[in-house]
mmCIF file of C-alpha atoms in Angstrom:
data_model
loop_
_atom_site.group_PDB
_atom_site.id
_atom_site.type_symbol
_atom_site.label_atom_id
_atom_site.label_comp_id
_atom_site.label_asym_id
_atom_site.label_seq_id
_atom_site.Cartn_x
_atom_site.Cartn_y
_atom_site.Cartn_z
ATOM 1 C CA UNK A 1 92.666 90.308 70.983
ATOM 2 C CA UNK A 2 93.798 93.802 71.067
ATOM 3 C CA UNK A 3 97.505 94.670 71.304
ATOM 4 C CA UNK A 4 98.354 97.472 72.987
ATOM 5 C CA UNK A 5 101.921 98.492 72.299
ATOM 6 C CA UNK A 6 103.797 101.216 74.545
ATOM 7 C CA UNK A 7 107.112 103.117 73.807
ATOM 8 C CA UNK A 8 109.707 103.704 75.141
ATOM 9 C CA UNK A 9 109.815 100.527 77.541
ATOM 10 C CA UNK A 10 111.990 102.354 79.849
ATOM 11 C CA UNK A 11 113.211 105.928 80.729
ATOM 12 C CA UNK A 12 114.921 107.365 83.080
ATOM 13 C CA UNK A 13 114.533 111.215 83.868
ATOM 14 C CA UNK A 14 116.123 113.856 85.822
ATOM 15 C CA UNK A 15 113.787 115.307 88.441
ATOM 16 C CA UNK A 16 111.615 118.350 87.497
ATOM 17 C CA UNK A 17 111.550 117.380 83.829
ATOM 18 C CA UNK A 18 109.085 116.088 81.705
ATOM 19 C CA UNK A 19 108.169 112.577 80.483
ATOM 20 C CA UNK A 20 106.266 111.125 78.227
ATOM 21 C CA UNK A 21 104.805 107.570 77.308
ATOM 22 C CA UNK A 22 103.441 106.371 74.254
ATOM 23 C CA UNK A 23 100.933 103.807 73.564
ATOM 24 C CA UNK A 24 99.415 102.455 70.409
ATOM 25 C CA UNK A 25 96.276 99.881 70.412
ATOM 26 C CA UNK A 26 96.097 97.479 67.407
ATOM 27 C CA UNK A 27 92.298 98.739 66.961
ATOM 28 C CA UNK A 28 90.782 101.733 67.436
ATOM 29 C CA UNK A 29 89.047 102.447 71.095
ATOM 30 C CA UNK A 30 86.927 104.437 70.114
ATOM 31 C CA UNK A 31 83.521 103.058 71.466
ATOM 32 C CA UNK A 32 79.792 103.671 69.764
ATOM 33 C CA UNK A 33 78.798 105.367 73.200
ATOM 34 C CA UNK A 34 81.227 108.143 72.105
ATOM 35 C CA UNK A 35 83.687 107.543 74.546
ATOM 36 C CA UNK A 36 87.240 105.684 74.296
ATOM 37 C CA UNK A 37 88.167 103.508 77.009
ATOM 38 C CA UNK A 38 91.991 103.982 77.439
ATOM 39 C CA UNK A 39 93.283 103.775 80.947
ATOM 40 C CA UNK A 40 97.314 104.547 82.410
ATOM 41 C CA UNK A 41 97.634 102.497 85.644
ATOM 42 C CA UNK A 42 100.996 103.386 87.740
ATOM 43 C CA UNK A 43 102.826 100.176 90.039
ATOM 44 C CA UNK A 44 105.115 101.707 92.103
ATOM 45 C CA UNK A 45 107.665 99.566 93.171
ATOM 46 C CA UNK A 46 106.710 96.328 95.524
ATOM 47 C CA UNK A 47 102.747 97.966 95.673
ATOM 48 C CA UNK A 48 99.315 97.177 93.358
ATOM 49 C CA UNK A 49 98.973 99.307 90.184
ATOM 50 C CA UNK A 50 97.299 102.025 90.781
ATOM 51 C CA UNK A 51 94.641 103.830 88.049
ATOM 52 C CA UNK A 52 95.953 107.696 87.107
ATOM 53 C CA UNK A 53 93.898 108.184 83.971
ATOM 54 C CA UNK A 54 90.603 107.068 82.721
ATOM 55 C CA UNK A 55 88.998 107.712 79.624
ATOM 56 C CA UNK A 56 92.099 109.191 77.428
ATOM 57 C CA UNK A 57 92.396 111.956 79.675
ATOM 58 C CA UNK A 58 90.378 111.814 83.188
ATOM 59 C CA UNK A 59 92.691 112.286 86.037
ATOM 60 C CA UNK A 60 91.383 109.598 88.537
ATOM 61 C CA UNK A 61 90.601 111.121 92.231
ATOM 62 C CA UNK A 62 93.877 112.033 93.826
ATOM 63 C CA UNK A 63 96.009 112.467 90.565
ATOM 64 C CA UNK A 64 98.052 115.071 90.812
ATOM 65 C CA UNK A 65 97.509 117.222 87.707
ATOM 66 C CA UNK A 66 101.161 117.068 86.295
ATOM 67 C CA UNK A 67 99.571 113.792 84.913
ATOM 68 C CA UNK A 68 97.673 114.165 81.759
ATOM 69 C CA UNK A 69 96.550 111.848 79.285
ATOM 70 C CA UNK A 70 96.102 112.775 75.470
ATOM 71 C CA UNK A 71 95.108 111.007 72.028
ATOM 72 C CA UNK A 72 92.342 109.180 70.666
ATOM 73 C CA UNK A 73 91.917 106.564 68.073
ATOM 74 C CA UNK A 74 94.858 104.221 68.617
ATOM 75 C CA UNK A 75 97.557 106.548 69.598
ATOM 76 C CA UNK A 76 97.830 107.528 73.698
ATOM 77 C CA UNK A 77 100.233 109.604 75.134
ATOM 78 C CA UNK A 78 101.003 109.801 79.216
ATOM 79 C CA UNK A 79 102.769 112.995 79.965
ATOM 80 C CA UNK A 80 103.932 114.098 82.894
ATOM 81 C CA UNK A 81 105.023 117.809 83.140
ATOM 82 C CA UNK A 82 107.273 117.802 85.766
ATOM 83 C CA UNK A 83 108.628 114.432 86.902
ATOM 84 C CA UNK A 84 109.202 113.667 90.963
ATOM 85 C CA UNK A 85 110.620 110.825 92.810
ATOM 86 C CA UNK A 86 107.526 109.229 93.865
ATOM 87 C CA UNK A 87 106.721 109.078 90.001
ATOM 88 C CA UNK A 88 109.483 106.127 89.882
ATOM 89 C CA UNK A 89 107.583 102.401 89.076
ATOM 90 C CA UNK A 90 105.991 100.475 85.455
ATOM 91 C CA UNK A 91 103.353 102.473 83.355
ATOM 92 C CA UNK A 92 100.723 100.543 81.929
ATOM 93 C CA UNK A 93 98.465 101.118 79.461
ATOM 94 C CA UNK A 94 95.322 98.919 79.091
ATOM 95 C CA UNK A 95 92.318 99.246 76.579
ATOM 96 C CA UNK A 96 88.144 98.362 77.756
ATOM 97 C CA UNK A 97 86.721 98.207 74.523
ATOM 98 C CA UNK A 98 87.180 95.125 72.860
ATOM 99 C CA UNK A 99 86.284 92.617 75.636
ATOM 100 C CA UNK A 100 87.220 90.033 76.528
ATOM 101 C CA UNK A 101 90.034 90.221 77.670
ATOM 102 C CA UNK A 102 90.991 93.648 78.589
ATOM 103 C CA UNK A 103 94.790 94.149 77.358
ATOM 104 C CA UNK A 104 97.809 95.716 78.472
ATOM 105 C CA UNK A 105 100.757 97.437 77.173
ATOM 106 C CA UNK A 106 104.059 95.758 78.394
ATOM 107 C CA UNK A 107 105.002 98.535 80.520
ATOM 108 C CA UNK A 108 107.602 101.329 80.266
ATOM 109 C CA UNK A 109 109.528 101.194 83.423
ATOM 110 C CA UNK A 110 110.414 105.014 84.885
ATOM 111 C CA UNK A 111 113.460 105.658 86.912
ATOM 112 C CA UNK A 112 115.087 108.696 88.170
ATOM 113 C CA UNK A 113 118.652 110.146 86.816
ATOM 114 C CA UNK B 1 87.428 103.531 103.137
ATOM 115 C CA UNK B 2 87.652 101.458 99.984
ATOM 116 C CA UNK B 3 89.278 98.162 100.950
ATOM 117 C CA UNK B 4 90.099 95.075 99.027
ATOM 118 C CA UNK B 5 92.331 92.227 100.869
ATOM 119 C CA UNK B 6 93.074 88.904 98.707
ATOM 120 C CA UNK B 7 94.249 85.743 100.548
ATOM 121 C CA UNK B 8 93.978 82.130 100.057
ATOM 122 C CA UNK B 9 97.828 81.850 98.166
ATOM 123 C CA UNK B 10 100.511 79.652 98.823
ATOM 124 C CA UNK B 11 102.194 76.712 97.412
ATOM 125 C CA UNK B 12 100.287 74.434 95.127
ATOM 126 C CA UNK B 13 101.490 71.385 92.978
ATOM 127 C CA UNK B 14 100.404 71.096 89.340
ATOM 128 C CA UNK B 15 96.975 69.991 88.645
ATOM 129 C CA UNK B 16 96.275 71.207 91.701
ATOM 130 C CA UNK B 17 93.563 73.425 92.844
ATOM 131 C CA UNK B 18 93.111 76.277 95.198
ATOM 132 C CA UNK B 19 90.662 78.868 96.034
ATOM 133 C CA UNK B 20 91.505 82.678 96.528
ATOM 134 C CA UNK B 21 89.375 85.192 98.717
ATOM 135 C CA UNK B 22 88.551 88.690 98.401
ATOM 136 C CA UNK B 23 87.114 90.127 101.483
ATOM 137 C CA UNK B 24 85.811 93.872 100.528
ATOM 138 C CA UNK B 25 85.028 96.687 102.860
ATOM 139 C CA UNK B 26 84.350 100.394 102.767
ATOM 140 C CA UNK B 27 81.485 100.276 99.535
ATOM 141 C CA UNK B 28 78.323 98.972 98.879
ATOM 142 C CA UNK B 29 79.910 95.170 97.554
ATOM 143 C CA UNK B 30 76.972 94.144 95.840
ATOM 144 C CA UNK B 31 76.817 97.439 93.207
ATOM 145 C CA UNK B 32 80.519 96.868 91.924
ATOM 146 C CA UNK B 33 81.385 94.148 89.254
ATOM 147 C CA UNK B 34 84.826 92.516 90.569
ATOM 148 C CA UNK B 35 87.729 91.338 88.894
ATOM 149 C CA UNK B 36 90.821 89.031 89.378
ATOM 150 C CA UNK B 37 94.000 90.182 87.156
ATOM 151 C CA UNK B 38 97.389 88.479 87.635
ATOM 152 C CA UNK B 39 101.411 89.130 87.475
ATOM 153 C CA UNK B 40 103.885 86.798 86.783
ATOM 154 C CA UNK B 41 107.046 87.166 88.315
ATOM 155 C CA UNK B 42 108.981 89.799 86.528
ATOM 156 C CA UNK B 43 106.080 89.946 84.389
ATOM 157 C CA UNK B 44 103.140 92.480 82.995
ATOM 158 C CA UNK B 45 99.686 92.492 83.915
ATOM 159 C CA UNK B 46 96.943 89.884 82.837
ATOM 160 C CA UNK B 47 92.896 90.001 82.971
ATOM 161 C CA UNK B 48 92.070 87.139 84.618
ATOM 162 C CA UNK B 49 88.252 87.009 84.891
ATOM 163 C CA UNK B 50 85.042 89.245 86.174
ATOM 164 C CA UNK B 51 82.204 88.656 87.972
ATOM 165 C CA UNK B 52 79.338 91.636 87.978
ATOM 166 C CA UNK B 53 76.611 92.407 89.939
ATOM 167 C CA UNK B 54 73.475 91.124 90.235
ATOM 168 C CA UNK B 55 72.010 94.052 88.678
ATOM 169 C CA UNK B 56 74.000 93.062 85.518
ATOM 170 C CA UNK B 57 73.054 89.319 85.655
ATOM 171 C CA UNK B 58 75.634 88.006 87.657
ATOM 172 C CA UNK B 59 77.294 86.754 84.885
ATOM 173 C CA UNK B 60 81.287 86.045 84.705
ATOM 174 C CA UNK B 61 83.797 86.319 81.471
ATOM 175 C CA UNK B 62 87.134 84.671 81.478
ATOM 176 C CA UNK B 63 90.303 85.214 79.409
ATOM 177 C CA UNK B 64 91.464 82.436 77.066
ATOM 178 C CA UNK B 65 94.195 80.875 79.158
ATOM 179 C CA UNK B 66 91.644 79.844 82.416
ATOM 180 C CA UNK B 67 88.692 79.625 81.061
ATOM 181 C CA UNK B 68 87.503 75.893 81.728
ATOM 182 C CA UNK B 69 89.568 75.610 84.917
ATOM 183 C CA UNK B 70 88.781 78.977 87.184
ATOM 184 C CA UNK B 71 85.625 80.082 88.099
ATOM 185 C CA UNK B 72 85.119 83.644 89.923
ATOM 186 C CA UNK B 73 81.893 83.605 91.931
ATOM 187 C CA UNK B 74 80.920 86.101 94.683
ATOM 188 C CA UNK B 75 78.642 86.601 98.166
ATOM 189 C CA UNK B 76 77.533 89.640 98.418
ATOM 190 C CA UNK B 77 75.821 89.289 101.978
ATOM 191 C CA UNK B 78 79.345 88.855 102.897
ATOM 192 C CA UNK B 79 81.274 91.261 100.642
ATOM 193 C CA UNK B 80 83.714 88.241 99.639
ATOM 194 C CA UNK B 81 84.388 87.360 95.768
ATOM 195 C CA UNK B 82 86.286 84.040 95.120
ATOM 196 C CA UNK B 83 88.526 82.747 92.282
ATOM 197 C CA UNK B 84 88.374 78.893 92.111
ATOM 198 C CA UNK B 85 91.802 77.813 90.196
ATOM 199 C CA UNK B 86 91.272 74.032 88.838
ATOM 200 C CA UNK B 87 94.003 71.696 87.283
ATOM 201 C CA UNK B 88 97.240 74.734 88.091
ATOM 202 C CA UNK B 89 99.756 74.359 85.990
ATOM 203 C CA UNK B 90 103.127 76.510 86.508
ATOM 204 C CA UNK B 91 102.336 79.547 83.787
ATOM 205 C CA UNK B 92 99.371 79.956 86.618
ATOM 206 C CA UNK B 93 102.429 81.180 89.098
ATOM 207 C CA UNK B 94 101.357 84.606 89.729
ATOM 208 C CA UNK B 95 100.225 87.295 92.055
ATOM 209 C CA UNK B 96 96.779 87.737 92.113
ATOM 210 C CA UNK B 97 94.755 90.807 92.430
ATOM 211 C CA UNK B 98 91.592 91.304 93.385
ATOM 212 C CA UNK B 99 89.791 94.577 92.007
ATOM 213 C CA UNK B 100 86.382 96.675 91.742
ATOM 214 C CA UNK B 101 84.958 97.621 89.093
ATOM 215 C CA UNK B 102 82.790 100.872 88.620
ATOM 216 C CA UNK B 103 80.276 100.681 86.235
ATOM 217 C CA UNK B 104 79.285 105.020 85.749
ATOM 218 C CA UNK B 105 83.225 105.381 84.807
ATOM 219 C CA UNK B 106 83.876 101.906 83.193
ATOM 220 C CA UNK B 107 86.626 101.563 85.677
ATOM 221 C CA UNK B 108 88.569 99.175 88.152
ATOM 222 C CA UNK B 109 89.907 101.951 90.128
ATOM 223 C CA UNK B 110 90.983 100.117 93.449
ATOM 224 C CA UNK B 111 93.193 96.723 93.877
ATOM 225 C CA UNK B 112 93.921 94.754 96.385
ATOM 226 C CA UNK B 113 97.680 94.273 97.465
ATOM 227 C CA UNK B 114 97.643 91.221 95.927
ATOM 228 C CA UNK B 115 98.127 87.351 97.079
ATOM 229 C CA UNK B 116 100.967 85.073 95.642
ATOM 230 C CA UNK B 117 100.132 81.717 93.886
ATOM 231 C CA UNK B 118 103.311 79.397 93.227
ATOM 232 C CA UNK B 119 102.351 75.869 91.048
ATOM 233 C CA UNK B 120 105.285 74.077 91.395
ATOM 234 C CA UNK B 121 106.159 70.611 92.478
#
């Protein structure tokens, strides 16, 4: 199985500043269709994750663009540019290449300062 | 509206089995593949299992720790896709989400809120 690993595991940031997220997959997810299948999911506290980026670096409908996704490979990177206090919950990473089983980071927990 | 409701949790004793619902509304149910991933308590997330659409077979896959004891099956004239959880044992304590799966993107983008599942005696 894949094994996705993320860094740091948790952060805590002042409002209005960036943050950023790294995640590494033990393989490359890079897919012969040309596309890599790296996704960022987002559980705020007590709710269901919820999907922010798709593909790397598709913002998923509703996504507010201080989200971006970069990298390819097996190195990922989740920034956001400006952080806010509804950005507070566990980041996941999870890879859709190398199935089954799709895999997840272990989550990088985001708090406010 | 893009809704996905899970129920069918509670309290089960080891060895045990139980069946979870996901009733689906707001999207054409039988176009999506649908998926069942799980959190332990304090825990990450897991891939439990998918089920797609008739258009791609039908056909399920299962990760390592269930396969053999849950099958996901679905009924698409009533929007409803089920996870059948034989012979629980307590690692199977989890809440379980129910999700869609969209095949142009490659994508679960919504999830249900999620129904608890306790194996314990």
């Amino acid at each position: 199985d894949i094994v996705m690993t993320q860094t740091p595991l948790s952060l805590s940031v002042t409002p209005g500043q960036p943050a950023s997220i790294s995640c590494k997959s033990s393989q490359s997810l890079l897919h012969s269709d040309g596309k890599t299948y790296l996704y960022w999911y987002l559980q705020k506290p007590g709710q269901s994750p919820q999907l922010l980026i798709y593909e790397v670096s598709s913002r998923f409908s509703g996504v507010p663009d201080r989200f971006s996704g970069s990298g390819s490979g097996t190195d990922f990177t989740l920034k956001i540019s400006r952080v806010e206090a509804e950005d507070v919950g566990v980041y996941y990473c999870m890879q859709g290449i190398h199935l089954p089983p799709y895999t997840f980071g272990q989550g990088t927990k985001l708090e406010i300062k | 509206e893009v809704q996905l409701v899970e129920s069918g949790g509670g309290l089960v004793k080891p060895g045990r089995s139980l069946r979870l619902s996901c009733t689906a509304s707001g999207f054409t149910f039988g176009d999506y593949a649908m998926s069942w991933f799980r959190q332990a308590p304090g825990k990450g997330l897991e891939w439990v299992g998918f089920i797609r659409s008739k258009a791609y077979g039908g056909t399920t896959e299962y990760a390592a720790s269930v396969k053999g004891r849950f099958t996901i099956s679905r009924d698409d004239s009533k929007s409803i896709a089920y996870l059948q959880m034989n012979s629980l044992k307590t690692e199977d304590t989890a809440v379980y989400y129910c999700t869609r799966f969209e095949y142009s993107s490659s994508l679960f983008d919504y999830w249900g809120q999620g129904t608890l599942v306790t194996v314990s005696s």
